[in-house]
Coordinates of C-alpha atoms in Angstrom, one line a residue:
L1 CA -13.4 -35.2 47.8
V2 CA -16.9 -36.2 48.9
G3 CA -18.2 -32.7 48.3
S4 CA -16.7 -31.9 44.9
P5 CA -18.6 -34.5 42.8
I6 CA -21.9 -33.6 44.4
A7 CA -21.2 -29.9 43.9
L8 CA -20.2 -30.3 40.3
L9 CA -23.2 -32.4 39.3
K10 CA -25.6 -29.9 40.9
I11 CA -23.8 -26.7 39.8
S12 CA -23.7 -27.7 36.2
T13 CA -27.5 -27.4 36.1
D14 CA -27.4 -24.2 38.1
I15 CA -24.8 -22.5 35.9
A16 CA -26.8 -23.4 32.8
E17 CA -30.1 -22.2 34.2
D18 CA -28.7 -18.9 35.6
S19 CA -26.5 -17.8 32.7
S20 CA -28.4 -18.4 29.5
E21 CA -31.8 -18.6 27.9
D22 CA -33.3 -22.0 26.9
I23 CA -32.4 -21.3 23.3
E24 CA -31.2 -18.0 21.9
Y25 CA -30.1 -17.1 18.4
L26 CA -28.8 -14.0 16.7
V27 CA -29.4 -13.2 13.0
Q28 CA -28.7 -10.1 11.0
A29 CA -31.8 -7.8 10.6
D30 CA -32.0 -8.3 6.9
A31 CA -31.7 -12.1 7.0
D32 CA -34.5 -14.2 5.6
S33 CA -36.1 -15.6 8.8
E34 CA -38.6 -18.1 7.2
A35 CA -36.1 -21.0 7.5
F36 CA -35.9 -20.9 11.2
T37 CA -39.0 -19.2 12.5
S38 CA -41.0 -22.4 11.6
I39 CA -38.6 -24.5 13.7
A40 CA -39.1 -22.2 16.7
D41 CA -42.9 -22.4 16.3
K42 CA -43.6 -25.7 18.1
E43 CA -45.9 -26.9 20.8
N44 CA -43.1 -27.1 23.3
I45 CA -42.1 -23.5 22.8
L46 CA -43.7 -21.2 25.5
S47 CA -42.5 -17.9 24.0
D48 CA -40.2 -16.3 21.4
E49 CA -39.1 -12.8 22.5
V50 CA -37.3 -10.7 19.8
M51 CA -34.8 -8.0 20.7
D52 CA -33.1 -5.6 18.2
I53 CA -29.4 -5.2 18.8
S54 CA -26.3 -3.6 17.3
Y55 CA -22.9 -5.3 17.3
V56 CA -19.4 -5.4 15.9
T57 CA -16.7 -8.0 15.9
N58 CA -13.3 -7.9 17.6
A59 CA -10.0 -8.9 16.0
E60 CA -10.7 -12.5 16.6
G61 CA -14.1 -12.3 14.8
K62 CA -16.1 -12.7 18.0
I63 CA -19.3 -10.7 18.4
A64 CA -19.4 -7.7 20.8
P65 CA -22.7 -5.9 21.3
V66 CA -22.6 -2.1 21.1
V67 CA -24.8 -0.1 23.4
K68 CA -25.5 3.6 23.8
A69 CA -24.4 4.8 27.3
S70 CA -27.8 6.3 28.2
D71 CA -29.6 3.0 27.3
Y72 CA -27.2 0.9 29.3
N73 CA -27.4 3.2 32.3
Q74 CA -31.2 3.2 32.3
K75 CA -31.5 -0.6 32.0
Y76 CA -28.8 -1.6 34.5
G77 CA -28.7 1.4 36.9
T78 CA -25.1 2.5 36.1
D79 CA -23.6 5.9 35.4
F80 CA -21.2 5.2 32.6
A81 CA -20.2 8.4 30.7
P82 CA -17.6 7.5 28.1
E83 CA -16.1 10.4 26.1
N84 CA -16.4 10.5 22.3
G85 CA -14.0 8.1 20.7
C86 CA -13.8 6.1 23.9
V87 CA -15.4 2.8 24.9
Q88 CA -16.2 1.3 28.3
I89 CA -15.7 -2.5 28.1
I90 CA -18.2 -4.4 30.2
T91 CA -17.1 -8.0 30.8
I92 CA -19.8 -10.5 31.7
S93 CA -17.2 -13.2 32.2
W94 CA -15.9 -14.1 35.7
V95 CA -12.5 -15.1 34.2
P96 CA -9.8 -13.0 36.0
G97 CA -7.7 -10.5 34.1
N98 CA -8.5 -7.8 31.6
N99 CA -8.5 -10.1 28.6
G100 CA -6.4 -7.7 26.6
Y101 CA -8.6 -4.7 27.1
A102 CA -6.2 -2.4 29.1
V103 CA -7.4 1.1 30.0
G104 CA -5.8 3.7 27.7
K105 CA -5.2 1.1 24.9
N106 CA -6.6 1.5 21.5
I107 CA -8.9 -1.3 20.4
E108 CA -10.1 -2.0 16.9
F109 CA -13.5 -3.4 16.1
F110 CA -15.0 -4.4 12.8
S111 CA -18.3 -4.3 10.9
G112 CA -17.9 -6.1 7.7
E113 CA -15.0 -4.4 5.9
K114 CA -15.2 -1.3 8.0
S115 CA -13.2 -0.8 11.2
F116 CA -13.6 1.4 14.3
T117 CA -10.9 2.4 16.7
F118 CA -11.8 3.2 20.3
T119 CA -9.7 4.1 23.3
V120 CA -10.6 1.9 26.3
D121 CA -11.9 4.2 29.0
A122 CA -12.7 1.5 31.5
F123 CA -12.8 -2.3 31.9
V124 CA -15.4 -3.3 34.5
K125 CA -17.6 -6.3 35.5
G126 CA -21.2 -5.8 34.5
D127 CA -24.4 -7.4 33.2
F128 CA -26.0 -8.0 29.9
E129 CA -28.9 -10.2 28.9
C130 CA -28.4 -13.2 26.7
V131 CA -24.7 -13.1 27.2
N132 CA -23.9 -16.6 26.0
V133 CA -24.9 -16.0 22.4
F134 CA -22.1 -13.4 22.2
N135 CA -18.9 -15.4 22.3
A136 CA -16.7 -12.4 23.0
C137 CA -18.2 -12.1 26.5
I138 CA -17.9 -8.3 26.4
V139 CA -20.3 -5.4 25.8
C140 CA -19.1 -2.0 24.3
V141 CA -20.7 1.0 25.9
I142 CA -20.0 4.2 23.9
S143 CA -21.2 7.7 24.1
D144 CA -24.6 8.7 22.7
E145 CA -23.0 10.9 20.1
D146 CA -20.7 8.2 18.8
Y147 CA -23.6 5.7 18.7
I148 CA -25.8 8.0 16.7
S149 CA -23.1 9.0 14.2
M150 CA -21.9 5.4 13.7
S151 CA -25.2 3.5 14.0
D152 CA -25.7 3.0 10.3
E153 CA -22.2 1.4 10.1
F154 CA -22.8 -1.2 12.9
I155 CA -24.2 -4.6 12.2
H156 CA -27.8 -4.8 13.2
G157 CA -29.4 -8.0 14.2
R158 CA -32.4 -9.6 15.8
L159 CA -31.9 -11.6 19.0
H160 CA -34.5 -14.3 19.6
K161 CA -34.9 -15.6 23.1
I162 CA -36.9 -18.9 23.2
D163 CA -38.5 -20.1 26.4
I164 CA -39.1 -23.9 26.7
G165 CA -39.8 -24.0 30.4
N166 CA -38.7 -26.8 32.7
N167 CA -38.1 -29.1 29.7
W168 CA -35.0 -27.4 28.5
K169 CA -33.0 -30.6 28.8
D170 CA -35.1 -32.0 25.9
S171 CA -34.3 -29.1 23.6
E172 CA -31.2 -30.5 21.8
D173 CA -33.2 -31.5 18.7
T174 CA -34.6 -28.0 18.3
F175 CA -31.2 -26.5 18.9
N176 CA -29.6 -28.7 16.2
E177 CA -32.4 -27.8 13.7
L178 CA -31.9 -24.1 14.3
K179 CA -28.2 -24.4 14.0
A180 CA -28.5 -26.1 10.7
A181 CA -31.0 -23.6 9.4
I182 CA -29.2 -20.5 10.5
G183 CA -25.8 -21.7 9.2
E184 CA -23.1 -19.0 9.1
D185 CA -25.6 -16.1 8.9
G186 CA -26.1 -16.1 12.7
V187 CA -25.2 -17.5 16.0
V188 CA -27.3 -19.9 18.1
N189 CA -26.8 -21.0 21.7
A190 CA -28.8 -23.3 24.0
R191 CA -28.9 -24.0 27.7
I192 CA -28.6 -27.7 27.0
L193 CA -25.3 -27.1 25.0
Q194 CA -23.7 -25.3 28.0
Y195 CA -24.9 -28.0 30.4
K196 CA -23.4 -30.8 28.3
T197 CA -20.2 -28.9 27.9
L198 CA -19.9 -28.5 31.7
I199 CA -20.7 -32.1 32.3
H200 CA -18.2 -33.2 29.7
G201 CA -15.5 -31.0 31.1
Y202 CA -16.1 -32.3 34.6
S203 CA -16.4 -36.0 33.6
M204 CA -12.7 -36.9 34.2
F205 CA -12.6 -35.0 37.5
L206 CA -15.9 -36.6 38.6
F207 CA -14.6 -40.1 37.9
T208 CA -11.2 -39.4 39.7
S209 CA -12.7 -37.7 42.7
C210 CA -15.5 -40.3 43.1
S211 CA -12.9 -43.1 43.0
M212 CA -10.6 -41.4 45.5
C213 CA -13.6 -40.6 47.7
L214 CA -14.7 -44.2 47.8
M215 CA -11.1 -45.5 48.4
F216 CA -10.4 -43.0 51.2
F217 CA -13.7 -43.5 52.8
V218 CA -13.4 -47.3 53.0
S219 CA -9.7 -47.2 54.0
T220 CA -10.4 -44.6 56.7
G221 CA -13.2 -46.9 58.1
F222 CA -10.9 -49.9 58.2
V223 CA -8.0 -47.9 59.8
L224 CA -10.3 -46.5 62.5
Y225 CA -11.9 -49.9 63.1
F226 CA -8.6 -51.8 63.5
K227 CA -7.1 -49.1 65.5
Q228 CA -9.8 -49.5 68.1
Y229 CA -9.5 -53.3 68.2
N230 CA -5.7 -53.2 68.4
D231 CA -6.1 -51.3 71.6
I232 CA -8.9 -53.4 73.1
E233 CA -6.8 -55.6 75.3
D234 CA -5.0 -52.6 76.9
D235 CA -8.3 -50.9 77.3
K236 CA -9.8 -53.9 79.0
K237 CA -7.0 -54.0 81.6
Q238 CA -7.3 -50.3 82.2
Y239 CA -11.0 -50.3 82.7
V240 CA -10.8 -53.4 84.9
Q241 CA -8.5 -51.5 87.2
L242 CA -10.8 -48.5 87.2
F243 CA -13.8 -50.8 88.0
K244 CA -11.8 -52.2 91.0
M245 CA -11.2 -48.7 92.1
G246 CA -14.9 -48.1 92.3
I247 CA -15.5 -46.4 89.0
S248 CA -19.0 -47.4 87.8
D249 CA -19.8 -49.0 84.4
K250 CA -21.7 -45.8 83.4
M251 CA -18.6 -43.6 83.9
I252 CA -16.4 -46.1 82.1
Q253 CA -18.8 -46.1 79.1
S254 CA -18.8 -42.3 79.1
S255 CA -15.0 -42.3 79.0
I256 CA -15.0 -44.8 76.1
K257 CA -17.5 -42.7 74.2
K258 CA -15.5 -39.5 74.6
K259 CA -12.3 -41.2 73.6
M260 CA -13.8 -42.6 70.4
A261 CA -15.6 -39.4 69.6
V262 CA -12.3 -37.5 69.5
V263 CA -10.9 -40.1 67.0
Y264 CA -14.0 -40.2 64.8
F265 CA -15.0 -36.5 64.7
T266 CA -11.7 -34.7 64.5
P267 CA -11.6 -35.3 60.7
L268 CA -14.9 -33.3 60.4
F269 CA -13.2 -30.2 61.8
G270 CA -10.5 -30.7 59.3
S271 CA -13.1 -30.9 56.5
V272 CA -14.7 -27.6 57.6
M273 CA -11.3 -26.0 57.7
G274 CA -10.6 -27.4 54.2
L275 CA -13.8 -25.9 52.8
A276 CA -12.9 -22.5 54.3
I277 CA -9.4 -22.6 52.7
M278 CA -10.9 -23.7 49.3
Y279 CA -13.4 -20.9 49.4
Y280 CA -10.7 -18.3 50.2
L281 CA -8.3 -19.5 47.5
S282 CA -11.1 -19.7 44.9
S283 CA -12.3 -16.2 45.7
L284 CA -8.8 -14.9 45.1
F285 CA -9.2 -15.9 41.4
G286 CA -12.6 -14.2 41.1
G287 CA -15.2 -17.0 41.2
G288 CA -18.0 -14.8 42.5
N289 CA -21.4 -16.5 42.7
I290 CA -20.1 -19.6 41.0
V291 CA -17.6 -20.3 43.8
T292 CA -20.3 -19.6 46.4
G293 CA -22.7 -22.0 44.7
F294 CA -20.0 -24.6 44.4
M295 CA -19.1 -24.4 48.1
S296 CA -22.7 -24.4 49.2
K297 CA -23.3 -27.6 47.2
G298 CA -20.1 -29.1 48.5
I299 CA -21.4 -28.7 52.1
I300 CA -24.0 -31.3 51.1
G301 CA -21.2 -33.7 50.7
L302 CA -19.8 -32.8 54.0
I303 CA -23.1 -33.4 55.7
L304 CA -23.5 -36.8 54.0
Y305 CA -19.9 -37.7 55.1
A306 CA -20.7 -36.5 58.7
G307 CA -23.9 -38.6 58.7
S308 CA -22.1 -41.7 57.7
Q309 CA -19.3 -41.1 60.2
I310 CA -21.9 -40.6 63.0
L311 CA -23.6 -43.9 62.0
F312 CA -20.3 -45.7 61.9
Y313 CA -19.4 -44.3 65.3
I314 CA -22.6 -45.3 66.9
I315 CA -22.4 -48.9 65.6
L316 CA -18.7 -49.4 66.5
K317 CA -19.1 -47.6 69.9
T318 CA -21.9 -49.9 70.9
K319 CA -19.9 -53.0 69.9
Y320 CA -16.7 -51.7 71.5
I321 CA -18.3 -50.9 74.8
R322 CA -19.8 -54.4 74.9
D323 CA -16.5 -56.1 74.2
V324 CA -14.5 -54.0 76.8
V325 CA -17.0 -53.7 79.7
H326 CA -18.8 -57.0 79.6

């Protein structure tokens, strides 16, 4: 509970920074670019890189880039070799499952009023730059022969990648201007949009987990505190008897410290075990680097909790020893 809010707040920024450009927009190659190039030409823009790309749409109308096998292999170090009439679907989403693209199944793609039917040769996890502007989250890798013969029928576009630098959280106005200018003729995506979507999606969980974290943290402190002082009279009698038997104050204090340490630090071992279980269960559902990042940030919460528990232990231990021994 302590770790989750800290992890989510930090990982929202990390996900946005790792998985998208500051601003990226896709327009058809023959579109009039004057309306939006002036928007992107501002003092806060460090660079505007343009990339030519071919794409189709799936049955849901979502964009799917089409790449020649030799070009994809050269860029990403793979060895895909789809046969003519086949397509290798590269998913850049970590969502588990095949998302409807089963191997051997015929899939239809569209380019305007034209349609293309391919047989799915493979469905694998892979990479592709500027993934978030393509809302289908897949890339179609086809044979060089198919690409050359069908190239004129694909939709051809220009992908702009705008670099704003460390000020990307101030790019919302630029994003909104581009979105209004591009309209339905293209697609625009921004890092700030993904960041705000993540924060909004986590907001209820953040509120709930922070409230529960505070409640359990305070209640645990009270329970431990009153547990010790409920036993204080019995402990006094026990340690008086030990003192009469010749046990020194130093040994009695050492015994009290060990007894209290077991009570106060056992929950920390449970927390470590809980993190391990969470990581294992999350990995089963294919979290990849996102899960690893979440867990590593969650450990910060565990360290903060451990630090507060140690401080609480030191303060209460000193007071308890004074009340029992003296």
